[in-house]
Coordinates of C-alpha atoms and ligand atoms in Angstrom, one line a residue:
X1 CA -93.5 -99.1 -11.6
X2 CA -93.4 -95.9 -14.0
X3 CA -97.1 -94.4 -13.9
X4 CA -98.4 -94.1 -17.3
X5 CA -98.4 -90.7 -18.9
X6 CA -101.6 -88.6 -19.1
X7 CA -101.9 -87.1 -22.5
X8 CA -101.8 -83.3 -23.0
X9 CA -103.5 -81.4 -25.4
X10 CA -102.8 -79.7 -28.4
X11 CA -100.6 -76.4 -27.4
X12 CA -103.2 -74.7 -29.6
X13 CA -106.0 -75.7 -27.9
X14 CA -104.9 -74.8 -24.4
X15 CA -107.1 -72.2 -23.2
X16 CA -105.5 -69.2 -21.0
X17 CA -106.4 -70.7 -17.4
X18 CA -104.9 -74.1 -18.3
X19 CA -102.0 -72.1 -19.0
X20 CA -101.7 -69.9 -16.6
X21 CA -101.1 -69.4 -13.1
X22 CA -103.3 -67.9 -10.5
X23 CA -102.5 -65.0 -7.4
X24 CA -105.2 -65.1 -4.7
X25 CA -105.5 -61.9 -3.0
X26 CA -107.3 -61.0 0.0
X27 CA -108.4 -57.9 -0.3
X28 CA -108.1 -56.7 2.6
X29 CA -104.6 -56.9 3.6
X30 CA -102.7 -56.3 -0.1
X31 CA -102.2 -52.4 -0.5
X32 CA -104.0 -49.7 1.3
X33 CA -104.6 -46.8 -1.0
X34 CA -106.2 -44.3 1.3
X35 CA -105.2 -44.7 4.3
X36 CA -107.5 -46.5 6.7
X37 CA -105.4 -49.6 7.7
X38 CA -106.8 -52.0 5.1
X39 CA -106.4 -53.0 1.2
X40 CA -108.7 -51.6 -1.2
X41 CA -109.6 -52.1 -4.7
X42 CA -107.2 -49.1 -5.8
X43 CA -104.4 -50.8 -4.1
X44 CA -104.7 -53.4 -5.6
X45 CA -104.3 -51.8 -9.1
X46 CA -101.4 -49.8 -7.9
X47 CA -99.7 -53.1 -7.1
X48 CA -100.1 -54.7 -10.8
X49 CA -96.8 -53.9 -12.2
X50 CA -95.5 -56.4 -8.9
X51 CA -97.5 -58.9 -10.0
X52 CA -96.6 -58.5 -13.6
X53 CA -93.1 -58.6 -13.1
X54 CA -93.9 -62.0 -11.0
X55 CA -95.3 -63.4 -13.9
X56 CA -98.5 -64.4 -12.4
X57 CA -101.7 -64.8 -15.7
X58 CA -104.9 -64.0 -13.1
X59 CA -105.4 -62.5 -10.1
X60 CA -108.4 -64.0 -7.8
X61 CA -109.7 -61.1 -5.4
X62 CA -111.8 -62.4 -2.2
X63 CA -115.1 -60.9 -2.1
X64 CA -115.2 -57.0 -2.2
X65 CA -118.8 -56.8 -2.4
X66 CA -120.9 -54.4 0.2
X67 CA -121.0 -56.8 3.5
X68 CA -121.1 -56.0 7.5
X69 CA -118.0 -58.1 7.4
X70 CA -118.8 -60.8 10.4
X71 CA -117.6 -63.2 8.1
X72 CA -114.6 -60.3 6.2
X73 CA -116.4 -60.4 3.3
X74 CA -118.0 -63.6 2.5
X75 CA -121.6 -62.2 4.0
X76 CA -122.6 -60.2 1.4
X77 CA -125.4 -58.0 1.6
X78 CA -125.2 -56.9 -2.4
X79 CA -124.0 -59.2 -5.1
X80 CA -124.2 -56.2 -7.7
X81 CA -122.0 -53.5 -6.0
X82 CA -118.4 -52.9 -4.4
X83 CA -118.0 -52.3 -0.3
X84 CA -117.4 -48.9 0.4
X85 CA -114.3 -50.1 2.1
X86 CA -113.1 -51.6 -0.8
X87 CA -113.8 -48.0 -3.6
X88 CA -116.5 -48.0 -6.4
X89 CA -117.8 -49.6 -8.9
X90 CA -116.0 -47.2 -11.3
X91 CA -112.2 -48.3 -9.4
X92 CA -113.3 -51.4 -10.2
X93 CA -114.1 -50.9 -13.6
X94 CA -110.3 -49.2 -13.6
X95 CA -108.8 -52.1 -12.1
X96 CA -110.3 -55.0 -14.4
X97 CA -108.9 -52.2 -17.5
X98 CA -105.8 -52.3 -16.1
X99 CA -105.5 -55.7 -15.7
X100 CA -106.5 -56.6 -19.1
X101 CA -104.3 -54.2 -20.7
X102 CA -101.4 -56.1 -18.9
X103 CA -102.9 -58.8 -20.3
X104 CA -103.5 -60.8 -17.1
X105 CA -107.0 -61.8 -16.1
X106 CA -109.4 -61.0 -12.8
X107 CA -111.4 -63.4 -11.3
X108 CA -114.2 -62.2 -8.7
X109 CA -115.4 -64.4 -6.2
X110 CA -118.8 -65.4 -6.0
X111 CA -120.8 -66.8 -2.6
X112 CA -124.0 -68.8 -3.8
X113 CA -124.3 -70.4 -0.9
X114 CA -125.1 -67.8 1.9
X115 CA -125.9 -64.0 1.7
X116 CA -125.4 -61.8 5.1
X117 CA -128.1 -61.5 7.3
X118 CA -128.6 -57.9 6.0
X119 CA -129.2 -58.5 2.3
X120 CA -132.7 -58.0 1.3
X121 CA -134.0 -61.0 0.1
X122 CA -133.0 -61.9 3.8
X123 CA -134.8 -58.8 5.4
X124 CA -138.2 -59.6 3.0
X125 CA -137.5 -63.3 3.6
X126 CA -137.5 -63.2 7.6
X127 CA -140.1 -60.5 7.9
X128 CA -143.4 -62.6 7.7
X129 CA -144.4 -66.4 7.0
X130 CA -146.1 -65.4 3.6
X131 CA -143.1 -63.1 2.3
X132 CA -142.7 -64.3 -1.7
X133 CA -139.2 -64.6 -0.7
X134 CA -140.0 -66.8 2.6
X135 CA -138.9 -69.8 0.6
X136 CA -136.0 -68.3 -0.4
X137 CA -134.0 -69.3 2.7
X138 CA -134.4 -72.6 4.4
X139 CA -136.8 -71.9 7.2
X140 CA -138.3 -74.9 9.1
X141 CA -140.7 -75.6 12.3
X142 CA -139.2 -76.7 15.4
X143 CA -138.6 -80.2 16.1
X144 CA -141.8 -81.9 17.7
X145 CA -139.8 -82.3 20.7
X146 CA -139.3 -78.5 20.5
X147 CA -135.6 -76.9 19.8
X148 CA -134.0 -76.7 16.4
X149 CA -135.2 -78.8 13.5
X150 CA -132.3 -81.3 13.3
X151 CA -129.0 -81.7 15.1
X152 CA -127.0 -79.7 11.7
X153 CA -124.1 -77.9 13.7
X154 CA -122.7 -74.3 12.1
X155 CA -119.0 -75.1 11.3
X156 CA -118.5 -71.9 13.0
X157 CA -119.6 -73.5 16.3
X158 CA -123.0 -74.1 17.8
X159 CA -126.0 -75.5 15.9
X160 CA -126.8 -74.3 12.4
X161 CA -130.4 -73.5 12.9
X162 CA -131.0 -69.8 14.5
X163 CA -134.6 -69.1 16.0
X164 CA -136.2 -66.2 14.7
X165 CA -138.7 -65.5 17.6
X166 CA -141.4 -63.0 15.5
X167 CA -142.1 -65.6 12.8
X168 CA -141.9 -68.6 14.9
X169 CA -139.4 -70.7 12.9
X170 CA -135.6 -71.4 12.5
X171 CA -133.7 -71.0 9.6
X172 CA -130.3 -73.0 8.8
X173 CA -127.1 -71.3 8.6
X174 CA -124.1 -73.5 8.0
X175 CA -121.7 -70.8 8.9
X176 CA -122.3 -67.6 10.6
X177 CA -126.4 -67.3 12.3
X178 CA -125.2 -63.6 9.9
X179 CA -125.2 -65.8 7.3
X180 CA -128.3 -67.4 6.1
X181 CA -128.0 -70.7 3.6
X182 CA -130.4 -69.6 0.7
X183 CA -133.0 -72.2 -0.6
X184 CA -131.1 -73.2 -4.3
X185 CA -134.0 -75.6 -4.9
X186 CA -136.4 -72.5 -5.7
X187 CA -136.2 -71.5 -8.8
X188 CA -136.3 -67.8 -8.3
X189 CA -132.9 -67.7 -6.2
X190 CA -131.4 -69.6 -9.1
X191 CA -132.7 -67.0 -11.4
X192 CA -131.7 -63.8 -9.0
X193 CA -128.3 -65.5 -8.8
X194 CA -127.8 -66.2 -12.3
X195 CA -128.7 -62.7 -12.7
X196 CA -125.8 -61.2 -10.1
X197 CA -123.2 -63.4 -12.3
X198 CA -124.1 -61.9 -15.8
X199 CA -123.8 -58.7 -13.9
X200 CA -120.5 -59.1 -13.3
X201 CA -119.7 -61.4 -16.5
X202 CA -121.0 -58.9 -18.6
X203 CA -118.7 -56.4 -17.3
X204 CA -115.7 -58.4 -18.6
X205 CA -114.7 -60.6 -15.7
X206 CA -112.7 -63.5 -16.9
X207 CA -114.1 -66.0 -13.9
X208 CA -115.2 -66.9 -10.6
X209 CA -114.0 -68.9 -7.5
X210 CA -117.5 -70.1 -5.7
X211 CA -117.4 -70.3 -2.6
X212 CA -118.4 -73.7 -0.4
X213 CA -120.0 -75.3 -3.8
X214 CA -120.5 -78.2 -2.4
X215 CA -122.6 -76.6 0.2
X216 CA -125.4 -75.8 -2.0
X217 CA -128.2 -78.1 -1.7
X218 CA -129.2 -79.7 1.9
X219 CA -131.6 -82.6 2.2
X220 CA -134.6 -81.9 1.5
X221 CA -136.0 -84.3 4.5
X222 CA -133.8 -82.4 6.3
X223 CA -132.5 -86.0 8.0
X224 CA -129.9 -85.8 11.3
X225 CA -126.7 -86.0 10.5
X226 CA -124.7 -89.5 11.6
X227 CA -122.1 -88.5 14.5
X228 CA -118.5 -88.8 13.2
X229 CA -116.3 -91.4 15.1
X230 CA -113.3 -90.1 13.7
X231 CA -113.9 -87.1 16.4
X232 CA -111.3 -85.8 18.2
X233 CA -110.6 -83.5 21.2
X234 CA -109.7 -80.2 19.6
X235 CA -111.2 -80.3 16.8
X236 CA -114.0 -77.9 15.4
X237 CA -117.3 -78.5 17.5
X238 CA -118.9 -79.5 13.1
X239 CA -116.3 -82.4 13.2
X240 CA -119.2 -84.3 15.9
X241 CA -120.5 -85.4 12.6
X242 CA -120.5 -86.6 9.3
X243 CA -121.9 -83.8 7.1
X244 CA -124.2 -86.7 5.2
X245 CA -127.3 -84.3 4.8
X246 CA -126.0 -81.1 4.4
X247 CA -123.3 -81.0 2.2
X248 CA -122.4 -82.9 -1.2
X249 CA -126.2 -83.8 -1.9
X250 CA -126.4 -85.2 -5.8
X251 CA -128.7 -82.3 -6.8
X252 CA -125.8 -79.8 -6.3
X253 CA -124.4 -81.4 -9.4
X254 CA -127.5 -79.8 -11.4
X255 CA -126.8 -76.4 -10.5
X256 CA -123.5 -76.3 -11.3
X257 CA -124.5 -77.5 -14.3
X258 CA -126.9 -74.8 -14.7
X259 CA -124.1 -72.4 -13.8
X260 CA -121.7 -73.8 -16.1
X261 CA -124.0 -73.3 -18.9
X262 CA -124.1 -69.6 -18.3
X263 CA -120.5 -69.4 -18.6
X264 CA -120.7 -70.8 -21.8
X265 CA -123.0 -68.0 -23.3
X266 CA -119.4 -65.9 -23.0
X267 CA -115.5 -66.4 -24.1
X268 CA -113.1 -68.4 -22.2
X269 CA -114.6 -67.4 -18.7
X270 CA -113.3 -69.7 -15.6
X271 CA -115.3 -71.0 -12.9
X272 CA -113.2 -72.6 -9.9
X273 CA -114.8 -74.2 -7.2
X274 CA -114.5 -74.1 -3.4
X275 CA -114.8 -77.8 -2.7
X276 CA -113.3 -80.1 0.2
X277 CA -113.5 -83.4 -0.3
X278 CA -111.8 -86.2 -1.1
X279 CA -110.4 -86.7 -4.5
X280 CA -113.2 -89.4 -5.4
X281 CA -115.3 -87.0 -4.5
X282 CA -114.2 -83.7 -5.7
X283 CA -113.1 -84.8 -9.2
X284 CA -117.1 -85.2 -9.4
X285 CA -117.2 -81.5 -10.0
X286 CA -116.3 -81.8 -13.2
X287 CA -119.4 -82.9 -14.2
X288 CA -121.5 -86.0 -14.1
X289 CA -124.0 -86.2 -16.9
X290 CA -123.2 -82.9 -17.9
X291 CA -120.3 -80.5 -17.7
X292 CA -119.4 -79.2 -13.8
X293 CA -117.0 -76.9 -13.0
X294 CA -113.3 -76.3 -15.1
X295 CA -111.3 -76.6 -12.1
X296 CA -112.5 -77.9 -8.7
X297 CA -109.7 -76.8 -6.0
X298 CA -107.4 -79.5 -5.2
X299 CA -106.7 -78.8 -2.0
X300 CA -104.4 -82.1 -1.1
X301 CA -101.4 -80.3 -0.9
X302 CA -102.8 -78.3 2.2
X303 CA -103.3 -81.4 3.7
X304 CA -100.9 -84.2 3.0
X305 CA -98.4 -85.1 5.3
X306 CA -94.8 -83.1 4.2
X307 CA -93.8 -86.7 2.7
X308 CA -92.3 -87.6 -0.3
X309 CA -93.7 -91.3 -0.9
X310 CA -97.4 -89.9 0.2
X311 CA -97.1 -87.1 -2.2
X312 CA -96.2 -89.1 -5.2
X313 CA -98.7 -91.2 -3.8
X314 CA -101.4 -88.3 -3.7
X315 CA -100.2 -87.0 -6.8
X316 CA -100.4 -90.1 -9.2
X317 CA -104.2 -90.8 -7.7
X318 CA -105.2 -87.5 -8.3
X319 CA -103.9 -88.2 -12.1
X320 CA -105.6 -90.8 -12.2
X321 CA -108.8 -90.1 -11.2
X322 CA -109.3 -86.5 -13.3
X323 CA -110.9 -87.1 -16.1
X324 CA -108.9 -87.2 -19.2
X325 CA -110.2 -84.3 -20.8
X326 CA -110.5 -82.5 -17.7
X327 CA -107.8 -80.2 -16.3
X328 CA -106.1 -80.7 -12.9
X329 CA -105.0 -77.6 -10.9
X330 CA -102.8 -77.4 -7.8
X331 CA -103.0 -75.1 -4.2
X332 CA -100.4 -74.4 -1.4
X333 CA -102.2 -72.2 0.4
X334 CA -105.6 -69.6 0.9
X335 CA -107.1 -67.2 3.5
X336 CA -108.3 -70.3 5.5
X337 CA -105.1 -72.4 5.8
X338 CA -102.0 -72.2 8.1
X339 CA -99.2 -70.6 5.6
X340 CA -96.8 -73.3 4.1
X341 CA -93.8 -71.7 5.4
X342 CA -95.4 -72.2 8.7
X343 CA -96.9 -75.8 7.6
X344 CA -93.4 -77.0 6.7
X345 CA -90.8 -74.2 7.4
X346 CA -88.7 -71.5 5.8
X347 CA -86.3 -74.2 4.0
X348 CA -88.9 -76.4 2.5
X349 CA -91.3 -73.3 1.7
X350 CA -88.6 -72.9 -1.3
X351 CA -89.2 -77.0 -2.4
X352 CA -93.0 -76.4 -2.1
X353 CA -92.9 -73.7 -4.2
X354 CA -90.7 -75.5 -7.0
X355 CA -93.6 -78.2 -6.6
X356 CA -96.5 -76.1 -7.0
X357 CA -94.9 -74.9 -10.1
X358 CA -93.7 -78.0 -11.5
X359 CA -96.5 -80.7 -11.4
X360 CA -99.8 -80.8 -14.0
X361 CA -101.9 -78.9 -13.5
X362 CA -102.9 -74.7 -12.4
X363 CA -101.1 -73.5 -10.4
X364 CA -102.4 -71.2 -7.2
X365 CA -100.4 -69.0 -5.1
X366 CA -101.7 -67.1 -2.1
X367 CA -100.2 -63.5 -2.0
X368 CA -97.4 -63.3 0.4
X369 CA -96.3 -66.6 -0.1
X370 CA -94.1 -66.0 -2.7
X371 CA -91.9 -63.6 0.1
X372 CA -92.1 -66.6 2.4
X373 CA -94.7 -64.9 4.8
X374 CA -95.3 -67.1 7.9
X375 CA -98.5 -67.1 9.9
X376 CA -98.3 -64.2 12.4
X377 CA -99.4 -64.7 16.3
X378 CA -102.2 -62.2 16.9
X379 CA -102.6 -60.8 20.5
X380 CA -106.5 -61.3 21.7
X381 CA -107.2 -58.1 21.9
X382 CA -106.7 -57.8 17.8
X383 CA -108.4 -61.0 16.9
X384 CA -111.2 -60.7 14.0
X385 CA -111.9 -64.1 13.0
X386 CA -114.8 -65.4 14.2
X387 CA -113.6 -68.8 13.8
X388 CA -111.1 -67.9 16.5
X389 CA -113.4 -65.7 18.6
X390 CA -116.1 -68.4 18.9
X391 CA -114.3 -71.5 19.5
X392 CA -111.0 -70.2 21.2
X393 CA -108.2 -71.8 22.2
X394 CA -108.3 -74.6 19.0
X395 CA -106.1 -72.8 17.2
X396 CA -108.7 -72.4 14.4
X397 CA -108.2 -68.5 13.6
X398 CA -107.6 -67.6 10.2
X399 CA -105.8 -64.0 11.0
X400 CA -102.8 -65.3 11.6
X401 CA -102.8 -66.3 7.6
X402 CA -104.4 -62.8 6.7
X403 CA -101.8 -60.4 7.6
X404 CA -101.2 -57.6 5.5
X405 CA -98.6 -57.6 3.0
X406 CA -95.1 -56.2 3.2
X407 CA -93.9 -54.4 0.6
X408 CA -90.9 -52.9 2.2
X409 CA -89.2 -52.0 5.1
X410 CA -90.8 -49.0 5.3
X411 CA -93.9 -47.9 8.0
X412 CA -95.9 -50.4 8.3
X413 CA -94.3 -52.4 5.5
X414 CA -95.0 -50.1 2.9
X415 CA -98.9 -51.4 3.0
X416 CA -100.5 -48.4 4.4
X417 CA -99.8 -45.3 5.8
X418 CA -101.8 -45.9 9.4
X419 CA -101.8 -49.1 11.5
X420 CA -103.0 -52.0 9.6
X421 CA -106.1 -53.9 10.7
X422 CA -104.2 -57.1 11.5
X423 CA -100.5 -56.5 12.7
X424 CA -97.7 -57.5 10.6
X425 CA -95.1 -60.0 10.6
X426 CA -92.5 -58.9 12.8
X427 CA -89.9 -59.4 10.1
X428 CA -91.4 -57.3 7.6
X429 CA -88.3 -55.2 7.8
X430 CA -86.4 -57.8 5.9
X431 CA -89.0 -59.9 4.6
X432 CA -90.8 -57.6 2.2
X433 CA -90.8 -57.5 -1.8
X434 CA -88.5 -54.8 -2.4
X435 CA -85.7 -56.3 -0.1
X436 CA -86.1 -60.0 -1.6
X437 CA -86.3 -58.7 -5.2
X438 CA -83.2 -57.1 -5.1
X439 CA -81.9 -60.2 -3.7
X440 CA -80.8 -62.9 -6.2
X441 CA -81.3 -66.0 -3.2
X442 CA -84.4 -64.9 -2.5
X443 CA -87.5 -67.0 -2.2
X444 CA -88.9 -64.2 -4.4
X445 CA -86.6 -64.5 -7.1
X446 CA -87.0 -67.8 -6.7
X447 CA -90.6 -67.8 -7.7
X448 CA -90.5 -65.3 -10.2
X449 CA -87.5 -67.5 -12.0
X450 CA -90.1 -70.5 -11.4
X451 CA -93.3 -68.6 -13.1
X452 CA -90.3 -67.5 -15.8
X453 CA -89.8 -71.0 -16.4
X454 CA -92.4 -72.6 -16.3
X455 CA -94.1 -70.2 -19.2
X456 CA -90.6 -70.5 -20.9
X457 CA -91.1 -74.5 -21.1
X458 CA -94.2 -75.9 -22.4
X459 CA -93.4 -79.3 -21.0
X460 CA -93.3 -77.8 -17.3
X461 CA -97.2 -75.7 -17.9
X462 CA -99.3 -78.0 -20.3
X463 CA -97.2 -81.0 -20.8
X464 CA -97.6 -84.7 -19.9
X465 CA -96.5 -85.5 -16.3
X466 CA -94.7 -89.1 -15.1
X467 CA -93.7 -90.4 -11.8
X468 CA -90.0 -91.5 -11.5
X469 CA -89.6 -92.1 -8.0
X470 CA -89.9 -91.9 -4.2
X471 CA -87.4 -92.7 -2.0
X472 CA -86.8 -92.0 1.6
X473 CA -87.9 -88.1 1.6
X474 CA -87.2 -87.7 -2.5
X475 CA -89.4 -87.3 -5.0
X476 CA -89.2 -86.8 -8.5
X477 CA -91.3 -86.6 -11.8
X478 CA -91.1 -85.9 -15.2
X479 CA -92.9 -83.2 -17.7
X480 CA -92.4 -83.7 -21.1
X481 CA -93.9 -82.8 -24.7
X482 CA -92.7 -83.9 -28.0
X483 CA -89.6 -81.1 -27.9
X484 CA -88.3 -81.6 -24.5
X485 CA -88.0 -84.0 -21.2
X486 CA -87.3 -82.3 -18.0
X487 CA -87.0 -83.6 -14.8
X488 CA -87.9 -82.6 -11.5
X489 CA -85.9 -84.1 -8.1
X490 CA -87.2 -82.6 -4.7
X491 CA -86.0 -83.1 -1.6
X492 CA -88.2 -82.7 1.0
X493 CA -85.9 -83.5 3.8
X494 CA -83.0 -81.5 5.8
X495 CA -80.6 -83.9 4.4
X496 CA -78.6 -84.5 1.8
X497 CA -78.7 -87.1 -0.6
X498 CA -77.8 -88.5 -4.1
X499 CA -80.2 -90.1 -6.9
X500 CA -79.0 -92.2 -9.6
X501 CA -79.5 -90.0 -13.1
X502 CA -79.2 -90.4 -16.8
X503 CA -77.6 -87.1 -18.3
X504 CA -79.0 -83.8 -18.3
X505 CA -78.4 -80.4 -17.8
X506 CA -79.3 -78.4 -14.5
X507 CA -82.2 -75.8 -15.3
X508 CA -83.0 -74.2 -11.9
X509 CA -82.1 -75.2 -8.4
X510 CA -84.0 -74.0 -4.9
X511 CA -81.1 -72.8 -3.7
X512 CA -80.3 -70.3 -7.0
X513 CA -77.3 -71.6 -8.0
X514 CA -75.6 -74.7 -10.1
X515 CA -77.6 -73.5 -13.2
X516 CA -75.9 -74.9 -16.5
X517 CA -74.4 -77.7 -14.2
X518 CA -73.3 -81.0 -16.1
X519 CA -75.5 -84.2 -14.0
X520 CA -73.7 -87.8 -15.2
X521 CA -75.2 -91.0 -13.7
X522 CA -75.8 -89.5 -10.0
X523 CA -77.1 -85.6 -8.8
X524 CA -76.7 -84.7 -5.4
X525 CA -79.0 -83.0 -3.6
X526 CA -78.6 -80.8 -0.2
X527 CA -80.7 -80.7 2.0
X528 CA -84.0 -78.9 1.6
X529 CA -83.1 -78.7 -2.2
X530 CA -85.2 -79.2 -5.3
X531 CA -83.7 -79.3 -8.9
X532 CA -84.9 -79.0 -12.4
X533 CA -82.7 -80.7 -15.2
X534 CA -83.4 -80.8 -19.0
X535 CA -82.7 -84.1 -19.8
X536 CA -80.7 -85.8 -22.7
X537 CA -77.5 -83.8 -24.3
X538 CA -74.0 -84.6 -25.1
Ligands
GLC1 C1 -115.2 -70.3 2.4 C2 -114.3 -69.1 2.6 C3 -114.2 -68.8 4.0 C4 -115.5 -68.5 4.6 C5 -116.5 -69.6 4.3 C6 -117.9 -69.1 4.5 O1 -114.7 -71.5 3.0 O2 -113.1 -69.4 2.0 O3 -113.3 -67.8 4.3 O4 -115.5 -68.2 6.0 O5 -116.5 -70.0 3.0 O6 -118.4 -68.2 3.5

């Protein structure tokens, strides 16, 4: 049965992040400007033409605040600043310019739940029982049986509570023991948080990814977590249980609430959230009683199995549970997550990227993926993750995903002029952007004729969306407005096969080819190919 349409809005109400597409870029490992062997804020702005000429509307940059990097970034020490590592406030002043006068967007990303270890409300907070900020972190007494408080495990391994032997008590971390949970039931962190977003806000940043959001509030009986039976060998030690008390708490839904009406004091600005759960669950970020976040990350893509009936599945629930005046958004990829060349291979990277880019919703890209970048094995002696370092052998390491980018073919791909701090791909001498541009089969050109068309056709970015079909490893799907109805066939196996078809015209094909091609009554599709056909005509 045909899955009824969701209605889109009025082209003139679409705002620019409905729109528009999204480039995650990890700092880090996108252009090195001076030299040391990692990305930095002036890289990035030397890179913007690249992204222009993609097509891309806003570029998300992982945190480049002032942090000892245990965690790379995402233990910040100072919510108002930029890592030294990273330039200055004033080359980040230059880069948001720059990016506006492209006309493109920059969206900072913002890490409520934790602070490192080294920030100062941590320093005051840790130093004595009756600090004003003691309550500012979630310190607790040790369980009357002595040891931690409750069984909470870090999802970095180990338990979640750290003791702090001067004062006597622990405090919880749910990540790093570097990276304390702050208290967001006092009101005074709200406030001091609220603050460090204006700061940025009323610098002119267009939005903000928040990290873990649905992290933010733990019980406040502190309760033991249930174990999980769903367990398995091999998986991260947190996986022992169910996080019940500690994540996804109903009061979280205030403060974003809170946060939301913040953003509303200025024009258009975005806030994404970091959330993983399941759809039931996540598409509560939008807002309960009142309004949540724009777009909670849909990460089902990252998970589903690479299969056309459970995608169309996924896809049509997802529909239906958004709510209709929300805004659904789509991801293939981030710094955490195996690359989807490496999830699904080189040949069906091509059919993941003409899905991203063709279903309803925002679209997000993670840098390198439009060059077809694959995870990259990292020897032991270069490993930085601590993911990786403290449970080895699980194959949770995030490195591998975090590799710098290649440019060209050039020394060290063109990304800096000494060795990088994670090794590179070992095909960067053909895999890099200036290579694959010039290439008119390239998975690059592919994406960049993909963003083309997709802002081209208003059906393809804020059009409605309808299932057609799944069959065996096909799927296909419909966007449409009241100008235009174009269809969208994927094959998402290594064979070929044919689809019955009413008329149309072929727009763009995976493969680059067979534009303007005539489809009557059947299209055939080789393997590992995904099509896009206006529909209708002589
Ligand atoms: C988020 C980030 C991840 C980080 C974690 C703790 O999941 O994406 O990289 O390790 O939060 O801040």
């Amino acid at each position: 049965m045909p899955h009824s349409p969701t209605p889109a809005p009025a082209p003139a109400d679409v705002l620019w992040w409905q729109r528009g597409i999204v480039y995650q870029i990890y700092p880090l490992s996108f252009h090195d400007s001076n030299g040391d062997g990692k990305g930095d804020l002036d890289g990035i702005r030397q890179r913007l033409d690249y992204l222009a000429w993609l097509g891309v509307d806003a570029v998300w940059i992982s945190p480049v605040y002032p942090s000892p990097m245990k965690d790379f970034g995402y233990d910040i020490s100072d919510y108002c600043s930029i890592a030294q590592t990273f330039g200055t406030l004033e080359d980040f002043d230059r880069l948001l310019k720059e990016v506006h006068t492209r006309g493109m967007k920059l969206i900072l990303d913002f890490v409520p739940n934790h602070t490192s270890d080294q920030h100062a409300w941590f320093l005051e907070s840790r130093s004595s029982r009756s600090n004003p900020k003691r309550d500012w972190y979630l310190w607790r007494d040790a369980s009357p049986n002595g040891g931690p408080p409750s069984n909470w495990l870090s999802q970095f391994g180990g338990s979640a509570w750290d003791y702090d032997a001067a004062t006597g008590q622990y405090y919880y971390h749910a990540f790093l023991k570097e990276q304390p949970d702050l208290n967001w039931r006092n009101r005074q962190v709200r406030e001091a948080m609220y603050d460090t977003l204006e700061f940025w806000l009323e610098r002119g940043v267009d939005g903000f990814r928040m990290d873990v959001l649905w992290h933010l509030i733990k019980d406040d009986q502190f309760r033991d977590n249930p174990s999980n039976p769903g367990f398995q060998p091999g998986d991260s030690e947190h996986r022992r249980l169910l996080e019940l008390y500690t994540t996804d708490r109903p009061e979280v839904h205030e403060v974003v609430a809170e946060m939301r009406e913040l953003f509303e004091s200025y024009e258009e600005r975005l806030i994404i959230g970091e959330i993983y759960l399941p759809v039931e669950r996540l598409v509560a970020y939008y807002g309960l009683e009142r309004p949540g976040v724009h777009l909670p990350f849909n990460f089902q893509l990252i998970h589903a199995p690479w299969n056309a009936c459970e995608i169309d599945r996924m896809i049509r629930e997802y529909d239906e549970r958004v709510p209709e005046e929300e805004w659904p958004n789509w991801v293939l990829g981030n710094h955490d997550q195996h690359r989807i060349a490496t999830r699904v291979g080189e040949a069906q990277a091509r059919v993941a990227a003409m899905m991203l880019l063709t279903l309803r919703g925002t679209p997000t890209l993670y840098y390198g993926d439009e060059i077809g970048m694959h995870d990259v094995a990292i020897p032991p002696e270069r490993i930085q993750d601590p993911y990786e370092k403290n449970q080895p052998g699980l194959g949770l390491g995030r490195d591998p995903q975090r590799t710098p980018m290649q440019w060209d073919g050039g020394l060290h791909a063109g990304f800096s002029t000494s060795e990088p701090w994670l090794p590179l791909a070992d095909d960067f001498y053909r895999r890099n952007v200036k290579a694959l541009a010039e290439d008119a089969h390239s998975i690059l050109t592919l994406y960049q004729r993909l963003i083309e068309l997709r802002r081209r056709h208003g059906a393809l970015s804020i059009g409605d969306y309808a299932q057609i079909m799944c069959q065996g490893q096909v799927l296909a799907f419909e966007r449409f407005d009241a100008t235009e109805r174009l269809l969208v066939a994927l094959n998402l196996s290594h064979e070929k096969v044919a689809l019955p078809l009413a008329g149309g015209t072929l727009l763009l094909s995976t493969h680059l080819d067979r534009a303007g091609e005539r489809i009557d009554g059947r299209c055939e599709l080789r393997a590992d190919e995904g099509v896009i056909l206006e529909l209708g005509g002589p």
